[in-house]
Amino acid sequence: MFYCRKPDLDVLAPVRQSLGGDISGSLFGSTKNVLVEGFTDKLYLKTFSEYFRRQGEDTTVGYQTSLVDVDGSKTEYMVRFLNAEGYDYAVLLDDDDAEDAKSHKETLVEKGVDEDSIVLVSDVLDGVDEETPVEIEDLLPAEIFCEVVAEKYPDDVDPDDLVQATGDEYRTIPEAVKAKLQEIEQGELQEGGFDKGDIAETICGRVASGEYDEEKIGEESLEAFGVLIEELSDVLPESE
């Protein structure tokens, strides 16, 4: 006996429900997507992609491409959705916990994610071993990140003291700066004193306005962001 599937049955309904309507619905604007684990990853990628585009360089992502914040835990569901819809994708993973990032990548591959579609932030940095944690903020000059943190912190903080704390190879820049602030405060930070999203919005706003120019950002950071964006672009097919 043959059974006909009901025409109104949505076989992706469980996936859509896991993703949330806002995420699944936002994809229909593009068939190419870069999945990121958080808001700040998306913001930095978009900002620096637009920076390179203004410079007339080909190292861009975002044009005809959706940058989708999948909050890490939803990556598997999003990839299932994209595969079912026939969309192309790249996945960007932070290495803020190096072992966790490696495990996350292996888990995604085991669940059917194409290994070639996964890019680690640490892939673009020279001399980084497998034990070193890396976040997208580590592509920035520590001076820029610490400058903004010091401006936003409720109490007076010397940005140079924060910069000096970023030399620990087993802590990302955000982790090292937060630990230094906790040391200064001798305990808990003041409420709202360290907000990575707020810091990212300020830095990206200054990059977009030109306040943070090529000299301020520095050749090393621009090259790192350029390589990261290029690697993500290489995963996706060229627009026809």
PDB file of C-alpha atoms in Angstrom:
ATOM      1  CA  MET A   1       0.000   0.000   0.000  1.00  0.00           C
ATOM      2  CA  PHE A   2       1.234   3.456  -0.868  1.00  0.00           C
ATOM      3  CA  TYR A   3       0.702   6.485   1.291  1.00  0.00           C
ATOM      4  CA  CYS A   4       0.689  10.024  -0.018  1.00  0.00           C
ATOM      5  CA  ARG A   5       2.214  12.717   2.103  1.00  0.00           C
ATOM      6  CA  LYS A   6      -0.227  15.451   2.961  1.00  0.00           C
ATOM      7  CA  PRO A   7       0.616  18.485   0.809  1.00  0.00           C
ATOM      8  CA  ASP A   8       0.501  20.852   3.771  1.00  0.00           C
ATOM      9  CA  LEU A   9       2.867  18.758   5.912  1.00  0.00           C
ATOM     10  CA  ASP A  10       6.012  20.732   6.714  1.00  0.00           C
ATOM     11  CA  VAL A  11       8.771  18.165   7.247  1.00  0.00           C
ATOM     12  CA  LEU A  12      11.061  20.967   8.407  1.00  0.00           C
ATOM     13  CA  ALA A  13       8.670  22.084  11.109  1.00  0.00           C
ATOM     14  CA  PRO A  14      10.746  20.623  13.984  1.00  0.00           C
ATOM     15  CA  VAL A  15      13.847  22.340  12.613  1.00  0.00           C
ATOM     16  CA  ARG A  16      12.043  25.647  12.165  1.00  0.00           C
ATOM     17  CA  GLN A  17      10.739  25.405  15.709  1.00  0.00           C
ATOM     18  CA  SER A  18      14.221  24.702  17.082  1.00  0.00           C
ATOM     19  CA  LEU A  19      15.660  27.651  15.181  1.00  0.00           C
ATOM     20  CA  GLY A  20      12.882  30.072  15.970  1.00  0.00           C
ATOM     21  CA  GLY A  21      10.768  31.868  13.413  1.00  0.00           C
ATOM     22  CA  ASP A  22      12.968  34.950  13.257  1.00  0.00           C
ATOM     23  CA  ILE A  23      16.067  32.999  12.272  1.00  0.00           C
ATOM     24  CA  SER A  24      14.507  30.618   9.771  1.00  0.00           C
ATOM     25  CA  GLY A  25      12.449  33.352   8.161  1.00  0.00           C
ATOM     26  CA  SER A  26      15.401  35.693   7.760  1.00  0.00           C
ATOM     27  CA  LEU A  27      17.214  33.378   5.371  1.00  0.00           C
ATOM     28  CA  PHE A  28      14.957  33.790   2.396  1.00  0.00           C
ATOM     29  CA  GLY A  29      16.666  37.033   1.378  1.00  0.00           C
ATOM     30  CA  SER A  30      19.736  35.124   0.178  1.00  0.00           C
ATOM     31  CA  THR A  31      20.818  31.652  -0.860  1.00  0.00           C
ATOM     32  CA  LYS A  32      24.323  32.214   0.566  1.00  0.00           C
ATOM     33  CA  ASN A  33      24.802  32.375   4.305  1.00  0.00           C
ATOM     34  CA  VAL A  34      27.583  32.707   6.865  1.00  0.00           C
ATOM     35  CA  LEU A  35      26.611  31.249  10.228  1.00  0.00           C
ATOM     36  CA  VAL A  36      28.266  32.875  13.239  1.00  0.00           C
ATOM     37  CA  GLU A  37      28.045  32.073  16.934  1.00  0.00           C
ATOM     38  CA  GLY A  38      27.218  35.501  18.275  1.00  0.00           C
ATOM     39  CA  PHE A  39      26.227  39.114  17.697  1.00  0.00           C
ATOM     40  CA  THR A  40      29.774  40.487  17.928  1.00  0.00           C
ATOM     41  CA  ASP A  41      31.091  38.049  15.291  1.00  0.00           C
ATOM     42  CA  LYS A  42      28.369  39.200  12.925  1.00  0.00           C
ATOM     43  CA  LEU A  43      29.028  42.862  13.642  1.00  0.00           C
ATOM     44  CA  TYR A  44      32.800  42.694  13.114  1.00  0.00           C
ATOM     45  CA  LEU A  45      32.438  40.669   9.902  1.00  0.00           C
ATOM     46  CA  LYS A  46      29.896  43.075   8.469  1.00  0.00           C
ATOM     47  CA  THR A  47      31.884  46.164   9.456  1.00  0.00           C
ATOM     48  CA  PHE A  48      35.222  45.010   8.083  1.00  0.00           C
ATOM     49  CA  SER A  49      33.648  43.594   4.940  1.00  0.00           C
ATOM     50  CA  GLU A  50      32.142  47.015   4.290  1.00  0.00           C
ATOM     51  CA  TYR A  51      35.502  48.630   5.114  1.00  0.00           C
ATOM     52  CA  PHE A  52      37.259  46.548   2.448  1.00  0.00           C
ATOM     53  CA  ARG A  53      34.493  47.240  -0.047  1.00  0.00           C
ATOM     54  CA  ARG A  54      34.946  50.993   0.469  1.00  0.00           C
ATOM     55  CA  GLN A  55      38.651  50.479  -0.246  1.00  0.00           C
ATOM     56  CA  GLY A  56      37.733  48.816  -3.527  1.00  0.00           C
ATOM     57  CA  GLU A  57      39.034  45.410  -2.446  1.00  0.00           C
ATOM     58  CA  ASP A  58      37.494  42.059  -3.321  1.00  0.00           C
ATOM     59  CA  THR A  59      37.901  40.733   0.218  1.00  0.00           C
ATOM     60  CA  THR A  60      34.253  41.101   1.161  1.00  0.00           C
ATOM     61  CA  VAL A  61      31.423  39.029   2.514  1.00  0.00           C
ATOM     62  CA  GLY A  62      27.921  40.219   3.129  1.00  0.00           C
ATOM     63  CA  TYR A  63      27.012  41.388  -0.379  1.00  0.00           C
ATOM     64  CA  GLN A  64      24.276  38.987  -1.506  1.00  0.00           C
ATOM     65  CA  THR A  65      25.154  36.982   1.610  1.00  0.00           C
ATOM     66  CA  SER A  66      23.271  36.735   4.887  1.00  0.00           C
ATOM     67  CA  LEU A  67      25.253  36.881   8.127  1.00  0.00           C
ATOM     68  CA  VAL A  68      23.206  34.800  10.545  1.00  0.00           C
ATOM     69  CA  ASP A  69      23.731  34.699  14.306  1.00  0.00           C
ATOM     70  CA  VAL A  70      22.800  31.146  15.298  1.00  0.00           C
ATOM     71  CA  ASP A  71      23.814  31.427  18.946  1.00  0.00           C
ATOM     72  CA  GLY A  72      26.221  28.474  18.705  1.00  0.00           C
ATOM     73  CA  SER A  73      23.851  25.786  19.930  1.00  0.00           C
ATOM     74  CA  LYS A  74      21.561  26.165  16.915  1.00  0.00           C
ATOM     75  CA  THR A  75      24.252  25.626  14.269  1.00  0.00           C
ATOM     76  CA  GLU A  76      23.318  21.994  13.615  1.00  0.00           C
ATOM     77  CA  TYR A  77      19.638  22.826  13.166  1.00  0.00           C
ATOM     78  CA  MET A  78      20.416  25.737  10.886  1.00  0.00           C
ATOM     79  CA  VAL A  79      22.647  23.591   8.670  1.00  0.00           C
ATOM     80  CA  ARG A  80      19.895  20.971   8.378  1.00  0.00           C
ATOM     81  CA  PHE A  81      17.519  23.722   7.344  1.00  0.00           C
ATOM     82  CA  LEU A  82      19.947  25.151   4.781  1.00  0.00           C
ATOM     83  CA  ASN A  83      20.716  21.745   3.300  1.00  0.00           C
ATOM     84  CA  ALA A  84      17.020  20.976   2.933  1.00  0.00           C
ATOM     85  CA  GLU A  85      16.392  24.339   1.263  1.00  0.00           C
ATOM     86  CA  GLY A  86      19.414  23.963  -1.030  1.00  0.00           C
ATOM     87  CA  TYR A  87      21.210  27.031   0.327  1.00  0.00           C
ATOM     88  CA  ASP A  88      24.973  27.459   0.469  1.00  0.00           C
ATOM     89  CA  TYR A  89      26.650  28.196   3.777  1.00  0.00           C
ATOM     90  CA  ALA A  90      29.901  28.695   5.675  1.00  0.00           C
ATOM     91  CA  VAL A  91      30.248  28.261   9.431  1.00  0.00           C
ATOM     92  CA  LEU A  92      32.509  30.463  11.563  1.00  0.00           C
ATOM     93  CA  LEU A  93      33.561  29.082  14.947  1.00  0.00           C
ATOM     94  CA  ASP A  94      35.292  31.010  17.715  1.00  0.00           C
ATOM     95  CA  ASP A  95      38.038  29.277  19.662  1.00  0.00           C
ATOM     96  CA  ASP A  96      37.413  31.031  22.990  1.00  0.00           C
ATOM     97  CA  ASP A  97      37.805  27.545  24.451  1.00  0.00           C
ATOM     98  CA  ALA A  98      40.251  25.779  22.133  1.00  0.00           C
ATOM     99  CA  GLU A  99      39.270  22.259  23.191  1.00  0.00           C
ATOM    100  CA  ASP A 100      35.584  23.113  23.067  1.00  0.00           C
ATOM    101  CA  ALA A 101      35.931  24.588  19.574  1.00  0.00           C
ATOM    102  CA  LYS A 102      37.723  21.473  18.327  1.00  0.00           C
ATOM    103  CA  SER A 103      35.034  19.272  19.886  1.00  0.00           C
ATOM    104  CA  HIS A 104      32.268  21.460  18.442  1.00  0.00           C
ATOM    105  CA  LYS A 105      33.760  21.197  14.964  1.00  0.00           C
ATOM    106  CA  GLU A 106      34.070  17.420  15.219  1.00  0.00           C
ATOM    107  CA  THR A 107      30.485  17.147  16.480  1.00  0.00           C
ATOM    108  CA  LEU A 108      29.163  19.230  13.594  1.00  0.00           C
ATOM    109  CA  VAL A 109      31.046  17.094  11.077  1.00  0.00           C
ATOM    110  CA  GLU A 110      29.680  13.915  12.671  1.00  0.00           C
ATOM    111  CA  LYS A 111      26.176  15.339  12.307  1.00  0.00           C
ATOM    112  CA  GLY A 112      26.614  15.945   8.588  1.00  0.00           C
ATOM    113  CA  VAL A 113      28.130  19.422   8.326  1.00  0.00           C
ATOM    114  CA  ASP A 114      30.680  19.600   5.516  1.00  0.00           C
ATOM    115  CA  GLU A 115      34.096  20.012   7.185  1.00  0.00           C
ATOM    116  CA  ASP A 116      35.257  22.223   4.320  1.00  0.00           C
ATOM    117  CA  SER A 117      32.486  24.700   5.165  1.00  0.00           C
ATOM    118  CA  ILE A 118      33.800  25.280   8.719  1.00  0.00           C
ATOM    119  CA  VAL A 119      36.283  28.085   9.375  1.00  0.00           C
ATOM    120  CA  LEU A 120      37.924  28.653  12.766  1.00  0.00           C
ATOM    121  CA  VAL A 121      38.935  32.183  13.737  1.00  0.00           C
ATOM    122  CA  SER A 122      42.331  30.816  14.739  1.00  0.00           C
ATOM    123  CA  ASP A 123      42.930  29.641  11.160  1.00  0.00           C
ATOM    124  CA  VAL A 124      43.963  33.155  10.154  1.00  0.00           C
ATOM    125  CA  LEU A 125      46.532  33.767  12.884  1.00  0.00           C
ATOM    126  CA  ASP A 126      50.143  32.668  12.501  1.00  0.00           C
ATOM    127  CA  GLY A 127      51.916  30.880  15.324  1.00  0.00           C
ATOM    128  CA  VAL A 128      48.757  29.888  17.196  1.00  0.00           C
ATOM    129  CA  ASP A 129      48.841  26.366  18.611  1.00  0.00           C
ATOM    130  CA  GLU A 130      45.833  24.138  19.246  1.00  0.00           C
ATOM    131  CA  GLU A 131      45.749  25.023  22.941  1.00  0.00           C
ATOM    132  CA  THR A 132      45.485  28.774  22.419  1.00  0.00           C
ATOM    133  CA  PRO A 133      41.968  30.210  22.725  1.00  0.00           C
ATOM    134  CA  VAL A 134      41.000  32.770  20.082  1.00  0.00           C
ATOM    135  CA  GLU A 135      37.983  35.052  19.689  1.00  0.00           C
ATOM    136  CA  ILE A 136      37.269  37.426  16.847  1.00  0.00           C
ATOM    137  CA  GLU A 137      38.320  40.311  19.130  1.00  0.00           C
ATOM    138  CA  ASP A 138      41.843  38.844  19.059  1.00  0.00           C
ATOM    139  CA  LEU A 139      42.129  40.052  15.468  1.00  0.00           C
ATOM    140  CA  LEU A 140      41.892  43.636  16.739  1.00  0.00           C
ATOM    141  CA  PRO A 141      44.796  45.623  18.153  1.00  0.00           C
ATOM    142  CA  ALA A 142      44.650  45.227  21.924  1.00  0.00           C
ATOM    143  CA  GLU A 143      45.079  49.007  22.195  1.00  0.00           C
ATOM    144  CA  ILE A 144      41.790  49.678  20.424  1.00  0.00           C
ATOM    145  CA  PHE A 145      39.818  47.157  22.468  1.00  0.00           C
ATOM    146  CA  CYS A 146      41.287  48.379  25.769  1.00  0.00           C
ATOM    147  CA  GLU A 147      40.792  52.028  24.859  1.00  0.00           C
ATOM    148  CA  VAL A 148      37.069  51.508  24.414  1.00  0.00           C
ATOM    149  CA  VAL A 149      36.772  49.363  27.546  1.00  0.00           C
ATOM    150  CA  ALA A 150      38.476  52.074  29.619  1.00  0.00           C
ATOM    151  CA  GLU A 151      36.177  54.748  28.170  1.00  0.00           C
ATOM    152  CA  LYS A 152      33.059  52.793  29.038  1.00  0.00           C
ATOM    153  CA  TYR A 153      34.020  51.508  32.461  1.00  0.00           C
ATOM    154  CA  PRO A 154      32.297  53.523  35.228  1.00  0.00           C
ATOM    155  CA  ASP A 155      35.531  54.056  37.198  1.00  0.00           C
ATOM    156  CA  ASP A 156      38.802  55.496  35.932  1.00  0.00           C
ATOM    157  CA  VAL A 157      40.885  52.744  34.368  1.00  0.00           C
ATOM    158  CA  ASP A 158      44.249  53.139  32.667  1.00  0.00           C
ATOM    159  CA  PRO A 159      43.969  51.483  29.223  1.00  0.00           C
ATOM    160  CA  ASP A 160      47.711  50.784  29.291  1.00  0.00           C
ATOM    161  CA  ASP A 161      47.195  48.550  32.335  1.00  0.00           C
ATOM    162  CA  LEU A 162      44.563  46.632  30.396  1.00  0.00           C
ATOM    163  CA  VAL A 163      46.805  46.283  27.349  1.00  0.00           C
ATOM    164  CA  GLN A 164      49.601  44.840  29.473  1.00  0.00           C
ATOM    165  CA  ALA A 165      47.203  42.192  30.760  1.00  0.00           C
ATOM    166  CA  THR A 166      46.504  40.904  27.234  1.00  0.00           C
ATOM    167  CA  GLY A 167      49.898  39.224  26.908  1.00  0.00           C
ATOM    168  CA  ASP A 168      48.628  35.925  28.365  1.00  0.00           C
ATOM    169  CA  GLU A 169      48.606  33.459  25.459  1.00  0.00           C
ATOM    170  CA  TYR A 170      46.073  31.226  27.215  1.00  0.00           C
ATOM    171  CA  ARG A 171      43.450  33.960  27.480  1.00  0.00           C
ATOM    172  CA  THR A 172      41.652  35.804  24.732  1.00  0.00           C
ATOM    173  CA  ILE A 173      41.820  39.610  24.779  1.00  0.00           C
ATOM    174  CA  PRO A 174      38.293  39.916  26.246  1.00  0.00           C
ATOM    175  CA  GLU A 175      39.023  37.283  28.904  1.00  0.00           C
ATOM    176  CA  ALA A 176      42.313  38.919  29.894  1.00  0.00           C
ATOM    177  CA  VAL A 177      40.793  42.402  30.086  1.00  0.00           C
ATOM    178  CA  LYS A 178      37.818  41.197  32.119  1.00  0.00           C
ATOM    179  CA  ALA A 179      40.161  39.384  34.529  1.00  0.00           C
ATOM    180  CA  LYS A 180      42.237  42.544  34.943  1.00  0.00           C
ATOM    181  CA  LEU A 181      39.132  44.594  35.714  1.00  0.00           C
ATOM    182  CA  GLN A 182      38.118  42.019  38.311  1.00  0.00           C
ATOM    183  CA  GLU A 183      41.576  42.286  39.831  1.00  0.00           C
ATOM    184  CA  ILE A 184      41.270  46.070  39.980  1.00  0.00           C
ATOM    185  CA  GLU A 185      37.827  45.822  41.550  1.00  0.00           C
ATOM    186  CA  GLN A 186      38.974  43.013  43.830  1.00  0.00           C
ATOM    187  CA  GLY A 187      35.933  41.018  42.913  1.00  0.00           C
ATOM    188  CA  GLU A 188      32.801  41.549  40.855  1.00  0.00           C
ATOM    189  CA  LEU A 189      32.713  44.117  38.059  1.00  0.00           C
ATOM    190  CA  GLN A 190      30.328  47.026  38.212  1.00  0.00           C
ATOM    191  CA  GLU A 191      27.058  46.286  36.447  1.00  0.00           C
ATOM    192  CA  GLY A 192      27.325  47.037  32.743  1.00  0.00           C
ATOM    193  CA  GLY A 193      31.025  47.750  33.070  1.00  0.00           C
ATOM    194  CA  PHE A 194      32.096  45.129  30.558  1.00  0.00           C
ATOM    195  CA  ASP A 195      29.665  44.491  27.715  1.00  0.00           C
ATOM    196  CA  LYS A 196      31.256  42.893  24.643  1.00  0.00           C
ATOM    197  CA  GLY A 197      28.309  43.863  22.462  1.00  0.00           C
ATOM    198  CA  ASP A 198      28.495  47.510  23.496  1.00  0.00           C
ATOM    199  CA  ILE A 199      32.271  47.509  22.988  1.00  0.00           C
ATOM    200  CA  ALA A 200      31.874  45.975  19.518  1.00  0.00           C
ATOM    201  CA  GLU A 201      29.244  48.519  18.498  1.00  0.00           C
ATOM    202  CA  THR A 202      31.546  51.383  19.496  1.00  0.00           C
ATOM    203  CA  ILE A 203      34.588  49.973  17.720  1.00  0.00           C
ATOM    204  CA  CYS A 204      32.633  49.142  14.582  1.00  0.00           C
ATOM    205  CA  GLY A 205      30.990  52.555  14.598  1.00  0.00           C
ATOM    206  CA  ARG A 206      34.417  54.196  14.636  1.00  0.00           C
ATOM    207  CA  VAL A 207      35.688  51.949  11.844  1.00  0.00           C
ATOM    208  CA  ALA A 208      32.635  52.803   9.749  1.00  0.00           C
ATOM    209  CA  SER A 209      32.979  56.545  10.377  1.00  0.00           C
ATOM    210  CA  GLY A 210      36.698  56.564   9.606  1.00  0.00           C
ATOM    211  CA  GLU A 211      37.708  57.597  13.108  1.00  0.00           C
ATOM    212  CA  TYR A 212      39.575  54.304  13.272  1.00  0.00           C
ATOM    213  CA  ASP A 213      41.461  54.480   9.990  1.00  0.00           C
ATOM    214  CA  GLU A 214      44.048  52.223   8.379  1.00  0.00           C
ATOM    215  CA  GLU A 215      46.835  53.598  10.559  1.00  0.00           C
ATOM    216  CA  LYS A 216      44.823  53.183  13.780  1.00  0.00           C
ATOM    217  CA  ILE A 217      43.628  49.660  12.973  1.00  0.00           C
ATOM    218  CA  GLY A 218      47.029  48.573  11.755  1.00  0.00           C
ATOM    219  CA  GLU A 219      48.251  46.414   8.916  1.00  0.00           C
ATOM    220  CA  GLU A 220      48.324  43.200  10.962  1.00  0.00           C
ATOM    221  CA  SER A 221      44.681  43.447  12.039  1.00  0.00           C
ATOM    222  CA  LEU A 222      43.476  44.434   8.577  1.00  0.00           C
ATOM    223  CA  GLU A 223      45.309  41.498   7.079  1.00  0.00           C
ATOM    224  CA  ALA A 224      43.812  39.110   9.654  1.00  0.00           C
ATOM    225  CA  PHE A 225      40.246  40.284   9.018  1.00  0.00           C
ATOM    226  CA  GLY A 226      40.895  40.227   5.289  1.00  0.00           C
ATOM    227  CA  VAL A 227      42.099  36.625   5.367  1.00  0.00           C
ATOM    228  CA  LEU A 228      39.190  35.550   7.591  1.00  0.00           C
ATOM    229  CA  ILE A 229      36.618  37.120   5.292  1.00  0.00           C
ATOM    230  CA  GLU A 230      38.360  35.708   2.234  1.00  0.00           C
ATOM    231  CA  GLU A 231      38.325  32.192   3.698  1.00  0.00           C
ATOM    232  CA  LEU A 232      34.599  32.452   4.391  1.00  0.00           C
ATOM    233  CA  SER A 233      34.016  33.805   0.882  1.00  0.00           C
ATOM    234  CA  ASP A 234      36.004  30.940  -0.656  1.00  0.00           C
ATOM    235  CA  VAL A 235      33.639  28.434   0.959  1.00  0.00           C
ATOM    236  CA  LEU A 236      30.687  30.008  -0.842  1.00  0.00           C
ATOM    237  CA  PRO A 237      30.176  29.819  -4.622  1.00  0.00           C
ATOM    238  CA  GLU A 238      30.693  32.971  -6.650  1.00  0.00           C
ATOM    239  CA  SER A 239      27.608  34.951  -7.588  1.00  0.00           C
ATOM    240  CA  GLU A 240      26.531  34.402 -11.141  1.00  0.00           C
TER     241      GLU A 240
END
